């Protein structure tokens, strides 16, 4: 199964890769980040995607490149669809993605709702093909 990649140029200095997904049947922009250990959802978008979202403090260390400690929570997503792959009752980390989204807004790039980390990339057997601009899941 293949999902088309959108490769976004960031300030002529680098690139970010996003795909389109569905969180509880609502369209979501998903940033692919193989350097992120966990998949995260934007804390500010929980009420949009989830009915009565429940969060619990996440006591593990969460840090981003160039940032200090990040306040984080655990939550569950009833349904995440990436291409034809559907994951149900998925535990993810919720963090504030405003810093990323403010930076994206400067370059007129789409809002990021979720970061797909290596936990799910490994689980799904993901293969990123930059030349063909596609993400393939083997599992």
PDB file of C-alpha atoms in Angstrom:
ATOM      1  CA  UNK A   1       0.000   0.000   0.000  1.00  0.00           C
ATOM      2  CA  UNK A   2       1.371   3.408  -0.990  1.00  0.00           C
ATOM      3  CA  UNK A   3       0.626   6.877   0.321  1.00  0.00           C
ATOM      4  CA  UNK A   4       1.715   9.952  -1.657  1.00  0.00           C
ATOM      5  CA  UNK A   5       4.288  12.144   0.085  1.00  0.00           C
ATOM      6  CA  UNK A   6       4.202  15.910   0.077  1.00  0.00           C
ATOM      7  CA  UNK A   7       7.747  17.232   0.347  1.00  0.00           C
ATOM      8  CA  UNK A   8       7.727  20.752   1.780  1.00  0.00           C
ATOM      9  CA  UNK A   9      10.679  23.070   1.333  1.00  0.00           C
ATOM     10  CA  UNK A  10      11.504  24.912   4.549  1.00  0.00           C
ATOM     11  CA  UNK A  11      13.259  28.233   3.967  1.00  0.00           C
ATOM     12  CA  UNK A  12      15.398  26.824   1.094  1.00  0.00           C
ATOM     13  CA  UNK A  13      17.484  25.083   3.770  1.00  0.00           C
ATOM     14  CA  UNK A  14      15.757  21.747   4.145  1.00  0.00           C
ATOM     15  CA  UNK A  15      12.625  19.732   3.758  1.00  0.00           C
ATOM     16  CA  UNK A  16       9.796  18.230   5.760  1.00  0.00           C
ATOM     17  CA  UNK A  17       7.691  15.324   4.575  1.00  0.00           C
ATOM     18  CA  UNK A  18       3.958  15.102   5.236  1.00  0.00           C
ATOM     19  CA  UNK A  19       1.127  12.768   4.334  1.00  0.00           C
ATOM     20  CA  UNK A  20      -2.608  13.090   4.589  1.00  0.00           C
ATOM     21  CA  UNK A  21      -4.285  10.930   7.211  1.00  0.00           C
ATOM     22  CA  UNK A  22      -7.613  10.664   8.968  1.00  0.00           C
ATOM     23  CA  UNK A  23      -8.101  10.911  12.721  1.00  0.00           C
ATOM     24  CA  UNK A  24     -11.600   9.677  13.577  1.00  0.00           C
ATOM     25  CA  UNK A  25     -12.596  10.225   9.934  1.00  0.00           C
ATOM     26  CA  UNK A  26     -11.413  13.858   9.962  1.00  0.00           C
ATOM     27  CA  UNK A  27      -8.627  14.950   7.605  1.00  0.00           C
ATOM     28  CA  UNK A  28      -5.257  15.451   9.307  1.00  0.00           C
ATOM     29  CA  UNK A  29      -1.855  16.647   8.114  1.00  0.00           C
ATOM     30  CA  UNK A  30       0.736  14.190   9.398  1.00  0.00           C
ATOM     31  CA  UNK A  31       4.436  15.072   9.540  1.00  0.00           C
ATOM     32  CA  UNK A  32       6.749  12.078   9.037  1.00  0.00           C
ATOM     33  CA  UNK A  33       9.599  12.170  11.578  1.00  0.00           C
ATOM     34  CA  UNK A  34      11.693   9.015  11.815  1.00  0.00           C
ATOM     35  CA  UNK A  35      13.785  10.764  14.483  1.00  0.00           C
ATOM     36  CA  UNK A  36      10.782  11.076  16.797  1.00  0.00           C
ATOM     37  CA  UNK A  37      10.556   8.089  19.113  1.00  0.00           C
ATOM     38  CA  UNK A  38       6.786   8.415  19.671  1.00  0.00           C
ATOM     39  CA  UNK A  39       3.860   9.490  17.546  1.00  0.00           C
ATOM     40  CA  UNK A  40       2.330  12.723  18.827  1.00  0.00           C
ATOM     41  CA  UNK A  41      -0.876  14.659  18.272  1.00  0.00           C
ATOM     42  CA  UNK A  42      -1.216  18.422  18.633  1.00  0.00           C
ATOM     43  CA  UNK A  43      -2.591  19.129  22.103  1.00  0.00           C
ATOM     44  CA  UNK A  44      -4.401  22.161  20.678  1.00  0.00           C
ATOM     45  CA  UNK A  45      -6.364  20.004  18.210  1.00  0.00           C
ATOM     46  CA  UNK A  46      -7.559  17.277  20.605  1.00  0.00           C
ATOM     47  CA  UNK A  47     -11.063  18.723  20.917  1.00  0.00           C
ATOM     48  CA  UNK A  48     -11.371  18.900  17.131  1.00  0.00           C
ATOM     49  CA  UNK A  49     -10.417  15.263  16.554  1.00  0.00           C
ATOM     50  CA  UNK A  50     -11.646  13.576  19.732  1.00  0.00           C
ATOM     51  CA  UNK A  51     -14.976  13.666  21.535  1.00  0.00           C
ATOM     52  CA  UNK A  52     -14.272  14.299  25.222  1.00  0.00           C
ATOM     53  CA  UNK A  53     -10.531  13.625  25.005  1.00  0.00           C
ATOM     54  CA  UNK A  54      -8.992  12.096  28.094  1.00  0.00           C
ATOM     55  CA  UNK A  55      -5.396  12.921  28.852  1.00  0.00           C
ATOM     56  CA  UNK A  56      -3.037  11.677  31.509  1.00  0.00           C
ATOM     57  CA  UNK A  57       0.282  13.212  32.471  1.00  0.00           C
ATOM     58  CA  UNK A  58       3.144  11.545  30.622  1.00  0.00           C
ATOM     59  CA  UNK A  59       6.070  11.266  32.997  1.00  0.00           C
ATOM     60  CA  UNK A  60       8.685  10.286  30.419  1.00  0.00           C
ATOM     61  CA  UNK A  61      11.117  12.862  29.096  1.00  0.00           C
ATOM     62  CA  UNK A  62       9.948  14.517  25.878  1.00  0.00           C
ATOM     63  CA  UNK A  63      12.239  16.966  24.119  1.00  0.00           C
ATOM     64  CA  UNK A  64      12.503  18.390  20.654  1.00  0.00           C
ATOM     65  CA  UNK A  65      15.601  19.512  18.816  1.00  0.00           C
ATOM     66  CA  UNK A  66      16.636  22.924  20.104  1.00  0.00           C
ATOM     67  CA  UNK A  67      14.091  22.955  22.889  1.00  0.00           C
ATOM     68  CA  UNK A  68      13.941  22.185  26.552  1.00  0.00           C
ATOM     69  CA  UNK A  69      11.579  19.842  28.318  1.00  0.00           C
ATOM     70  CA  UNK A  70       8.099  19.706  26.771  1.00  0.00           C
ATOM     71  CA  UNK A  71       4.926  19.213  28.825  1.00  0.00           C
ATOM     72  CA  UNK A  72       3.230  16.113  27.477  1.00  0.00           C
ATOM     73  CA  UNK A  73       0.198  13.914  28.027  1.00  0.00           C
ATOM     74  CA  UNK A  74      -0.962  10.472  26.974  1.00  0.00           C
ATOM     75  CA  UNK A  75      -4.222  10.102  25.103  1.00  0.00           C
ATOM     76  CA  UNK A  76      -5.948   7.501  22.963  1.00  0.00           C
ATOM     77  CA  UNK A  77      -7.114   7.899  19.390  1.00  0.00           C
ATOM     78  CA  UNK A  78     -10.083   5.639  18.601  1.00  0.00           C
ATOM     79  CA  UNK A  79      -9.235   5.474  14.870  1.00  0.00           C
ATOM     80  CA  UNK A  80      -6.245   6.551  12.790  1.00  0.00           C
ATOM     81  CA  UNK A  81      -6.252   5.899   9.061  1.00  0.00           C
ATOM     82  CA  UNK A  82      -3.093   6.219   6.982  1.00  0.00           C
ATOM     83  CA  UNK A  83      -3.838   5.201   3.418  1.00  0.00           C
ATOM     84  CA  UNK A  84      -5.620   1.854   3.696  1.00  0.00           C
ATOM     85  CA  UNK A  85      -4.079   1.073   7.102  1.00  0.00           C
ATOM     86  CA  UNK A  86      -6.450   1.575  10.016  1.00  0.00           C
ATOM     87  CA  UNK A  87      -5.201   1.603  13.593  1.00  0.00           C
ATOM     88  CA  UNK A  88      -7.703   1.523  16.439  1.00  0.00           C
ATOM     89  CA  UNK A  89      -7.462   2.517  20.094  1.00  0.00           C
ATOM     90  CA  UNK A  90      -4.005   3.951  19.539  1.00  0.00           C
ATOM     91  CA  UNK A  91      -2.074   5.451  22.453  1.00  0.00           C
ATOM     92  CA  UNK A  92      -0.168   8.594  21.462  1.00  0.00           C
ATOM     93  CA  UNK A  93       1.534  11.485  23.198  1.00  0.00           C
ATOM     94  CA  UNK A  94      -0.185  14.883  23.087  1.00  0.00           C
ATOM     95  CA  UNK A  95       2.078  17.942  23.012  1.00  0.00           C
ATOM     96  CA  UNK A  96       1.736  21.566  21.989  1.00  0.00           C
ATOM     97  CA  UNK A  97       2.781  21.832  18.320  1.00  0.00           C
ATOM     98  CA  UNK A  98       2.323  25.621  18.173  1.00  0.00           C
ATOM     99  CA  UNK A  99       6.054  26.243  17.661  1.00  0.00           C
ATOM    100  CA  UNK A 100       6.080  24.063  14.538  1.00  0.00           C
ATOM    101  CA  UNK A 101       2.823  25.504  13.246  1.00  0.00           C
ATOM    102  CA  UNK A 102       3.911  29.120  13.782  1.00  0.00           C
ATOM    103  CA  UNK A 103       7.059  28.382  11.776  1.00  0.00           C
ATOM    104  CA  UNK A 104       5.008  26.687   9.053  1.00  0.00           C
ATOM    105  CA  UNK A 105       2.680  29.699   8.878  1.00  0.00           C
ATOM    106  CA  UNK A 106       5.684  31.944   8.106  1.00  0.00           C
ATOM    107  CA  UNK A 107       6.224  29.942   4.908  1.00  0.00           C
ATOM    108  CA  UNK A 108       2.526  29.484   4.099  1.00  0.00           C
ATOM    109  CA  UNK A 109       2.747  25.744   4.782  1.00  0.00           C
ATOM    110  CA  UNK A 110      -0.101  23.535   6.039  1.00  0.00           C
ATOM    111  CA  UNK A 111      -0.939  23.161   9.722  1.00  0.00           C
ATOM    112  CA  UNK A 112       0.511  19.976  11.286  1.00  0.00           C
ATOM    113  CA  UNK A 113      -1.958  17.933  13.334  1.00  0.00           C
ATOM    114  CA  UNK A 114       0.180  14.901  14.110  1.00  0.00           C
ATOM    115  CA  UNK A 115       3.787  13.725  13.978  1.00  0.00           C
ATOM    116  CA  UNK A 116       4.180  10.114  12.885  1.00  0.00           C
ATOM    117  CA  UNK A 117       7.123   8.799  14.895  1.00  0.00           C
ATOM    118  CA  UNK A 118       9.310   5.735  14.621  1.00  0.00           C
ATOM    119  CA  UNK A 119       7.032   3.734  16.950  1.00  0.00           C
ATOM    120  CA  UNK A 120       4.350   3.514  14.254  1.00  0.00           C
ATOM    121  CA  UNK A 121       6.778   3.659  11.332  1.00  0.00           C
ATOM    122  CA  UNK A 122       8.378   0.455  12.662  1.00  0.00           C
ATOM    123  CA  UNK A 123       5.045  -1.173  13.550  1.00  0.00           C
ATOM    124  CA  UNK A 124       3.729  -0.567  10.038  1.00  0.00           C
ATOM    125  CA  UNK A 125       6.983  -1.558   8.293  1.00  0.00           C
ATOM    126  CA  UNK A 126       7.241   1.876   6.685  1.00  0.00           C
ATOM    127  CA  UNK A 127       9.541   2.591   3.765  1.00  0.00           C
ATOM    128  CA  UNK A 128       9.990   6.194   2.621  1.00  0.00           C
ATOM    129  CA  UNK A 129      10.833   6.544  -1.080  1.00  0.00           C
ATOM    130  CA  UNK A 130      11.842  10.144  -1.676  1.00  0.00           C
ATOM    131  CA  UNK A 131      12.480   9.643  -5.402  1.00  0.00           C
ATOM    132  CA  UNK A 132       9.007   8.249  -6.028  1.00  0.00           C
ATOM    133  CA  UNK A 133       7.497  10.501  -3.347  1.00  0.00           C
ATOM    134  CA  UNK A 134       5.637   7.698  -1.624  1.00  0.00           C
ATOM    135  CA  UNK A 135       5.370   6.029   1.758  1.00  0.00           C
ATOM    136  CA  UNK A 136       4.829   2.270   1.733  1.00  0.00           C
ATOM    137  CA  UNK A 137       3.653   0.127   4.653  1.00  0.00           C
ATOM    138  CA  UNK A 138       4.658  -3.530   4.536  1.00  0.00           C
ATOM    139  CA  UNK A 139       2.723  -4.616   7.652  1.00  0.00           C
TER     140      UNK A 139
END
